[in-house]
Short mmCIF file of C-alpha atoms in Angstrom, two decimals:
data_model
loop_
_atom_site.label_atom_id
_atom_site.label_comp_id
_atom_site.label_asym_id
_atom_site.label_seq_id
_atom_site.Cartn_x
_atom_site.Cartn_y
_atom_site.Cartn_z
CA LEU A 1498 0.15 -0.08 0.47
CA TYR A 1499 3.00 2.63 -1.20
CA THR A 1500 -0.17 5.45 -1.53
CA ALA A 1501 1.27 9.01 -2.02
CA GLU A 1502 -0.35 9.16 1.45
CA LEU A 1503 1.85 6.83 2.41
CA PHE A 1504 5.38 8.11 0.81
CA ILE A 1505 4.58 11.33 2.06
CA LEU A 1506 4.30 10.27 6.23
CA GLN A 1507 7.35 7.80 6.29
CA SER A 1508 8.85 11.08 5.31
CA GLN A 1509 7.11 12.67 7.80
CA PHE A 1510 8.07 10.57 10.42
CA ILE A 1511 11.73 9.99 9.06
CA ASP A 1512 11.88 12.68 9.77
CA PHE A 1513 10.52 13.39 12.87
CA ARG A 1514 12.35 10.01 14.22
CA PHE A 1515 15.59 12.47 13.40
CA SER A 1516 14.65 15.66 15.03
CA MET A 1517 13.87 13.39 18.55
CA GLY A 1518 16.08 10.80 18.43
CA LEU A 1519 14.35 6.96 18.95
CA HIS A 1520 12.10 9.16 21.91
CA ILE A 1521 8.66 7.32 20.49
CA ARG A 1522 9.96 4.32 20.86
CA PRO A 1523 8.51 2.53 23.75
CA VAL A 1524 11.43 1.18 25.67
CA PRO A 1525 11.49 -2.36 25.35
CA ALA A 1526 12.94 -3.65 28.87
CA CYS A 1527 13.44 -2.01 32.84
CA SER A 1528 16.53 -2.77 33.42
CA ARG A 1529 15.91 -4.16 37.43
CA THR A 1530 15.90 -7.63 37.44
CA ASN A 1531 11.87 -7.58 39.32
CA GLN A 1532 9.81 -6.13 36.15
CA ASP A 1533 6.26 -5.41 38.54
CA ASN A 1534 5.94 -1.74 37.83
CA SER A 1535 4.79 -1.32 41.83
CA THR A 1536 9.11 -1.05 42.65
CA LEU A 1537 8.50 1.64 40.89
CA LYS A 1538 5.38 3.10 41.86
CA SER A 1539 3.97 4.51 44.78
CA ASP A 1540 2.42 2.60 47.94
CA ASN A 1541 -0.66 4.33 46.32
CA GLU A 1542 -0.60 4.14 42.62
CA THR A 1543 -0.69 -0.12 43.33
CA HIS A 1544 -3.66 -0.80 42.87
CA TYR A 1545 -5.22 0.21 40.08
CA THR A 1546 -3.39 -0.51 35.85
CA THR A 1547 -3.45 2.54 34.53
CA VAL A 1548 -4.87 2.05 30.32
CA LEU A 1549 -3.98 5.95 28.86
CA ILE A 1550 -6.64 5.96 25.56
CA TRP A 1551 -4.42 8.11 23.03
CA THR A 1552 -7.08 8.16 20.71
CA TRP A 1553 -10.40 7.09 21.08
CA PRO A 1554 -11.37 4.40 18.41
CA PHE A 1555 -12.79 7.11 15.44
CA GLN A 1556 -13.31 9.53 17.42
CA LYS A 1557 -15.65 7.92 19.30
CA LYS A 1558 -15.81 8.27 23.34
CA PHE A 1559 -17.22 4.54 25.47
CA ASP A 1560 -18.12 4.36 29.30
CA THR A 1561 -14.09 2.86 30.90
CA ASP A 1562 -15.82 -0.03 33.98
CA CYS A 1563 -14.27 -2.62 33.39
CA GLY A 1564 -16.33 -4.75 35.32
CA VAL A 1565 -18.96 -6.09 32.78
CA PHE A 1566 -15.66 -8.29 31.83
CA GLY A 1567 -15.00 -9.30 35.35
CA VAL A 1568 -12.08 -7.12 35.35
CA GLN A 1569 -10.93 -5.13 38.03
CA LYS A 1570 -8.77 -2.43 38.68
CA CYS A 1571 -8.35 -1.13 35.48
CA TYR A 1572 -8.37 3.10 35.34
CA LEU A 1573 -8.96 4.29 31.10
CA THR A 1574 -7.88 7.40 30.52
CA ASP A 1575 -7.30 9.59 27.48
CA ASP A 1576 -5.87 12.25 29.96
CA ARG A 1577 -2.34 12.62 28.56
CA SER A 1578 -0.75 14.37 31.11
CA ILE A 1579 -0.09 10.35 33.04
CA TYR A 1580 1.78 9.15 30.88
CA ASN A 1581 4.95 9.19 32.24
CA LYS A 1582 2.63 7.08 34.99
CA ALA A 1583 0.41 5.03 32.56
CA ASP A 1584 1.30 1.21 33.05
CA GLY A 1585 -0.17 0.60 28.84
CA VAL A 1586 -0.89 3.06 26.70
CA PHE A 1587 -3.50 2.44 23.33
CA PHE A 1588 -3.22 3.54 20.49
CA HIS A 1589 -6.04 2.63 17.24
CA HIS A 1590 -3.79 1.85 14.23
CA ARG A 1591 -6.89 4.41 12.84
CA ASP A 1592 -6.14 6.79 14.61
CA ILE A 1593 -2.33 6.93 14.42
CA ASN A 1594 -1.17 10.30 13.79
CA LEU A 1595 2.43 10.37 13.85
CA LYS A 1596 3.31 13.93 14.49
CA ASP A 1597 0.53 13.34 17.94
CA LEU A 1598 3.25 10.59 19.60
CA PRO A 1599 4.63 10.76 22.62
CA LYS A 1600 8.15 12.66 22.19
CA ILE A 1601 9.40 11.58 25.49
CA PRO A 1602 9.91 8.13 26.11
CA GLY A 1603 7.78 6.73 28.78
CA PRO A 1604 8.89 4.63 31.65
CA CYS A 1605 10.28 1.36 31.63
CA PHE A 1606 7.46 -0.50 32.45
CA GLN A 1607 5.05 0.89 31.06
CA LYS A 1608 3.19 -0.96 27.25
CA TRP A 1609 2.50 0.75 24.21
CA VAL A 1610 0.04 -1.17 22.30
CA TRP A 1611 -1.41 -1.73 19.12
CA VAL A 1612 -4.91 -1.98 18.41
CA ASN A 1613 -6.55 -2.77 14.87
CA MET A 1614 -10.01 -4.88 14.01
CA GLU A 1615 -9.80 -4.55 10.38
CA SER A 1616 -7.97 -7.23 7.58
CA PRO A 1617 -4.91 -6.95 6.68
CA ASP A 1618 -6.61 -5.76 2.87
CA ASN A 1619 -8.20 -2.88 4.65
CA THR A 1620 -5.52 -1.45 7.15
CA LEU A 1621 -3.05 1.38 5.82
CA GLN A 1622 0.68 -0.70 5.96
CA PHE A 1623 3.77 1.81 7.89
CA PRO A 1624 7.21 0.73 7.34
CA TRP A 1625 7.94 2.24 10.25
CA LEU A 1626 5.58 -0.52 12.99
CA ASP A 1627 8.05 -2.48 13.75
CA ASP A 1628 10.00 -1.94 17.38
CA LEU A 1629 7.68 0.66 17.88
CA PHE A 1630 4.89 -1.72 20.33
CA ASN A 1631 4.90 -3.95 23.29
CA LEU A 1632 1.58 -5.79 22.41
CA THR A 1633 -0.69 -6.77 20.14
CA CYS A 1634 -5.54 -6.34 19.93
CA ASN A 1635 -7.08 -7.46 17.89
CA TYR A 1636 -9.19 -10.08 16.69
CA ARG A 1637 -6.66 -12.46 15.62
CA LEU A 1638 -6.05 -15.45 17.58
CA ASP A 1639 -1.94 -15.56 17.93
CA SER A 1640 -2.31 -12.31 18.95
CA ASN A 1641 -1.71 -11.21 22.82
CA ILE A 1642 -4.68 -9.66 23.81
CA PRO A 1643 -7.04 -12.04 21.14
CA VAL A 1644 -11.18 -10.55 21.31
CA PRO A 1645 -12.21 -11.80 18.31
CA TYR A 1646 -15.95 -10.13 16.56
CA GLY A 1647 -17.85 -12.70 19.02
CA TYR A 1648 -17.36 -15.72 21.00
CA LEU A 1649 -20.00 -18.43 22.13
CA VAL A 1650 -20.59 -18.41 26.40
CA PRO A 1651 -22.18 -21.31 28.26
CA ARG A 1652 -26.18 -20.45 28.92
CA ASN A 1653 -27.28 -19.98 32.57
CA SER A 1654 -30.14 -21.24 33.74
CA GLU A 1655 -31.64 -17.50 33.13
CA ASP A 1656 -31.30 -17.59 29.46
CA PRO A 1657 -34.85 -17.87 27.60
CA ASP A 1658 -34.93 -21.41 25.61
CA PHE A 1659 -33.83 -20.66 22.21
CA GLN A 1660 -36.63 -20.83 19.79
CA LEU A 1661 -36.70 -20.73 16.15
CA PRO A 1662 -38.02 -17.46 14.70
CA THR A 1663 -40.86 -17.60 11.53
CA LYS A 1664 -39.26 -18.59 8.66
CA ASP A 1665 -39.86 -16.80 4.86
CA LYS A 1666 -37.59 -16.47 3.12
CA LEU A 1667 -35.47 -19.50 1.87
CA VAL A 1668 -31.88 -17.94 1.48
CA CYS A 1669 -30.66 -13.68 1.89
CA TRP A 1670 -27.50 -11.71 1.96
CA ILE A 1671 -27.43 -7.84 3.33
CA ILE A 1672 -23.96 -5.98 2.37
CA SER A 1673 -23.68 -2.36 1.54
CA ASN A 1674 -20.06 -2.24 -0.13
CA TRP A 1675 -19.95 -3.61 -4.32
CA ASN A 1676 -16.94 -4.73 -5.30
CA GLN A 1677 -17.67 -6.49 -8.11
CA HIS A 1678 -13.26 -7.65 -8.26
CA LEU A 1679 -14.10 -9.33 -4.24
CA LEU A 1680 -13.66 -12.91 -3.92
CA ARG A 1681 -17.64 -12.59 -1.99
CA VAL A 1682 -19.59 -10.26 -4.92
CA GLN A 1683 -18.58 -13.46 -7.42
CA TYR A 1684 -19.94 -16.66 -5.55
CA TYR A 1685 -23.43 -14.42 -4.91
CA ASN A 1686 -23.73 -13.79 -9.50
CA GLN A 1687 -23.22 -17.66 -9.09
CA LEU A 1688 -24.93 -18.85 -6.10
CA LYS A 1689 -28.26 -16.46 -7.29
CA ASP A 1690 -28.41 -18.88 -10.93
CA HIS A 1691 -29.15 -21.74 -8.85
CA ILE A 1692 -31.07 -20.86 -5.96
CA GLN A 1693 -34.02 -17.47 -4.40
CA ILE A 1694 -30.98 -14.75 -2.75
CA SER A 1695 -33.67 -12.19 -0.55
CA SER A 1696 -31.10 -9.05 -1.15
CA TYR A 1697 -30.69 -6.16 0.78
CA GLY A 1698 -28.30 -3.24 2.55
CA LYS A 1699 -26.66 0.23 -0.05
CA ALA A 1700 -25.46 -2.73 -2.51
CA PHE A 1701 -29.00 -2.99 -3.83
CA GLY A 1702 -30.53 0.58 -3.13
CA ASN A 1703 -32.52 -1.10 0.47
CA PRO A 1704 -30.52 0.76 3.26
CA LEU A 1705 -32.14 -1.42 6.44
CA SER A 1706 -32.52 0.35 9.76
CA ASN A 1707 -31.70 -1.96 12.74
CA GLU A 1708 -34.75 -2.65 14.11
CA ASP A 1709 -35.83 -3.68 9.59
CA TYR A 1710 -32.06 -5.79 9.77
CA LYS A 1711 -33.00 -8.33 12.98
CA ASN A 1712 -36.57 -8.84 11.34
CA VAL A 1713 -34.55 -10.07 8.28
CA LEU A 1714 -32.07 -11.88 9.22
CA SER A 1715 -34.14 -13.98 11.88
CA SER A 1716 -36.25 -14.62 8.62
CA CYS A 1717 -34.35 -16.50 6.82
CA LYS A 1718 -33.53 -19.54 6.77
CA PHE A 1719 -29.62 -19.01 5.76
CA TYR A 1720 -27.25 -15.86 5.62
CA LEU A 1721 -24.82 -15.35 2.66
CA ALA A 1722 -22.06 -14.10 6.01
CA PHE A 1723 -19.38 -13.20 3.14
CA GLU A 1724 -16.22 -11.67 5.06
CA ASN A 1725 -15.11 -9.21 2.58
CA SER A 1726 -11.21 -10.03 2.49
CA VAL A 1727 -10.05 -13.21 3.54
CA HIS A 1728 -7.34 -14.02 6.13
CA LYS A 1729 -6.72 -15.35 8.88
CA ASP A 1730 -8.94 -15.34 12.07
CA TYR A 1731 -11.18 -12.81 10.41
CA ILE A 1732 -14.19 -14.23 11.41
CA THR A 1733 -16.80 -10.73 11.63
CA GLU A 1734 -20.08 -9.88 12.69
CA LYS A 1735 -21.03 -11.27 9.17
CA LEU A 1736 -20.99 -14.75 10.83
CA PHE A 1737 -21.84 -14.08 14.53
CA HIS A 1738 -24.80 -11.75 14.25
CA PRO A 1739 -26.91 -14.48 12.10
CA MET A 1740 -26.42 -17.68 14.45
CA SER A 1741 -28.13 -14.80 17.05
CA LEU A 1742 -30.43 -14.36 15.66
CA GLY A 1743 -31.41 -17.77 14.43
CA SER A 1744 -30.25 -17.78 10.83
CA VAL A 1745 -27.92 -20.65 9.38
CA PRO A 1746 -24.65 -18.82 8.00
CA ILE A 1747 -22.79 -19.84 4.94
CA VAL A 1748 -19.51 -18.27 5.30
CA LEU A 1749 -16.94 -17.79 2.96
CA GLY A 1750 -13.26 -16.87 4.36
CA PRO A 1751 -11.09 -18.44 6.21
CA PRO A 1752 -10.72 -21.98 5.95
CA ARG A 1753 -13.51 -24.47 7.20
CA ASP A 1754 -11.16 -25.04 10.82
CA ASN A 1755 -10.94 -22.25 11.31
CA TYR A 1756 -13.97 -21.16 12.05
CA MET A 1757 -13.55 -24.50 13.92
CA ARG A 1758 -11.91 -22.58 16.58
CA GLN A 1759 -14.64 -20.69 17.88
CA ILE A 1760 -17.71 -21.81 16.86
CA PRO A 1761 -18.60 -25.51 16.66
CA ALA A 1762 -18.33 -27.78 13.17
CA ASP A 1763 -22.38 -28.25 12.72
CA SER A 1764 -23.23 -25.00 13.31
CA PHE A 1765 -22.64 -23.33 9.30
CA ILE A 1766 -21.88 -24.05 6.59
CA HIS A 1767 -18.98 -23.35 4.87
CA VAL A 1768 -18.38 -22.85 0.58
CA ASN A 1769 -14.95 -24.40 0.31
CA ASP A 1770 -17.65 -27.80 1.34
CA PHE A 1771 -18.67 -27.81 -2.41
CA ALA A 1772 -17.49 -28.28 -5.27
CA SER A 1773 -19.75 -24.97 -6.76
CA PRO A 1774 -22.23 -22.41 -6.59
CA LYS A 1775 -24.62 -24.72 -8.06
CA GLU A 1776 -23.47 -27.99 -5.68
CA LEU A 1777 -24.30 -25.42 -2.35
CA ALA A 1778 -27.38 -24.29 -3.86
CA GLU A 1779 -28.12 -28.36 -3.87
CA ARG A 1780 -27.80 -29.07 -0.61
CA LEU A 1781 -29.32 -25.82 -0.08
CA HIS A 1782 -32.80 -27.33 -1.49
CA HIS A 1783 -32.56 -30.37 0.35
CA LEU A 1784 -31.69 -29.15 3.95
CA ASN A 1785 -34.92 -26.81 3.50
CA LYS A 1786 -36.79 -29.59 2.48
CA ASP A 1787 -36.18 -31.55 5.52
CA PRO A 1788 -37.00 -29.66 9.41
CA GLU A 1789 -34.93 -32.34 10.68
CA GLU A 1790 -32.03 -31.72 9.06
CA TYR A 1791 -32.08 -28.26 8.98
CA MET A 1792 -32.73 -27.54 12.67
CA ARG A 1793 -29.39 -29.54 13.63
CA TYR A 1794 -27.05 -26.58 12.92
CA PHE A 1795 -29.34 -25.58 15.92
CA LYS A 1796 -27.90 -28.11 18.61
CA TRP A 1797 -25.66 -25.82 20.11
CA THR A 1798 -28.00 -23.36 20.99
CA LYS A 1799 -28.78 -25.86 23.80
CA GLU A 1800 -25.55 -25.08 25.59
CA TYR A 1801 -24.48 -21.53 23.85
CA LYS A 1802 -24.75 -18.16 23.22
CA VAL A 1803 -23.52 -15.79 21.22
CA THR A 1804 -21.90 -12.76 23.06
CA SER A 1805 -20.99 -9.97 21.21
CA SER A 1806 -17.29 -8.04 21.36
CA TRP A 1807 -17.91 -4.22 22.58
CA PHE A 1808 -15.71 -2.27 20.52
CA GLY A 1809 -13.27 -0.46 21.97
CA LYS A 1810 -14.87 -0.49 25.72
CA GLU A 1811 -13.56 -4.55 25.73
CA HIS A 1812 -9.85 -4.08 23.52
CA ALA A 1813 -8.97 -1.56 26.55
CA CYS A 1814 -10.61 -3.52 29.49
CA ARG A 1815 -8.86 -6.74 28.27
CA THR A 1816 -5.58 -4.70 27.61
CA CYS A 1817 -5.45 -3.47 31.04
CA ASP A 1818 -6.32 -7.57 32.31
CA TYR A 1819 -3.28 -8.11 29.98
CA ILE A 1820 -1.15 -5.04 31.83
CA GLN A 1821 -2.16 -6.40 34.98
CA LYS A 1822 -1.05 -10.15 34.26
CA HIS A 1823 2.44 -9.89 32.20
CA ARG A 1824 4.70 -7.84 34.04
CA ARG A 1825 7.23 -8.70 31.74
CA SER A 1826 8.85 -6.33 29.46
CA GLN A 1827 8.18 -7.62 25.35
CA VAL A 1828 8.19 -6.31 22.35
CA CYS A 1829 7.18 -6.63 18.85
CA HIS A 1830 9.36 -7.15 16.69
CA ASN A 1831 8.04 -8.66 13.02
CA LEU A 1832 4.69 -6.55 13.37
CA ILE A 1833 4.10 -6.02 9.78
CA GLU A 1834 5.60 -10.12 8.89
CA TRP A 1835 2.94 -10.78 11.09
CA PHE A 1836 -0.04 -9.01 10.12
CA TRP A 1837 -0.19 -8.96 6.36
CA GLY A 1838 2.91 -11.18 5.55
#
């Protein structure tokens, strides 16, 4: 992604680094044997772990109570005056501004956290990211602080039993951004020749309100949970929303075994399981005529329910929790290769 904008940003960064030395890089390790920052802070400061939110993701603030995630003794703030005392500094990739980065080194216990929820295809790559951050926080399950778009949690006695919503549509797709070069659009164009698909969203000239979106999803037997790009662990709300609303997701994204690390094997249909879109359509027609076999895709609902991640807030709280439990220093030496490679 070496665009003109990137060249300008890179040049600004080189000039800025030259003038500031290496100060914008986090100190890689404390020089003390004990890496616990409690040895470096006064007693009344050791009760809470402080995470400085350098910029709010997409300029949207969220409340800072981490109790909902079972995370205690965390202090989230955007008060930059406490930079020298913060245990972690939270940087959302899309909001990074080179001229706005800290101009002095933080304390040796401080961790800089790279936060990003977009796929590599939709994330501008900067050549200076390596060695700049200590931790990664994103949807990748192998990140230091993984926060997937959603996950299954066990049902408790207070949760109502799953009831399959009334269905009046066979296959649905809701899409805002249409790009004929994307795999999902190409697959859709072939699939629709073999089965009726109810299509919604800005791409089809009929955008939905939040309420209509839920009603449409729940009224469909199957939903095209097609990701906009195919990357490791990039499994978004396109999967978890239909699951939570009683529609069987038909996924196009990473391989089946990648999905199976997050959801049961019999809770979804993968396009890779079929030799062609026509073969997939034949399978869907069969399931439409066999209610008992169709209902097997909902066996998971007897034990689990879907929870969607809370963008921004959950990332910050999970970051705080991680820093509380992992005090030793570390540096992301190969962030570019890890994420874009």
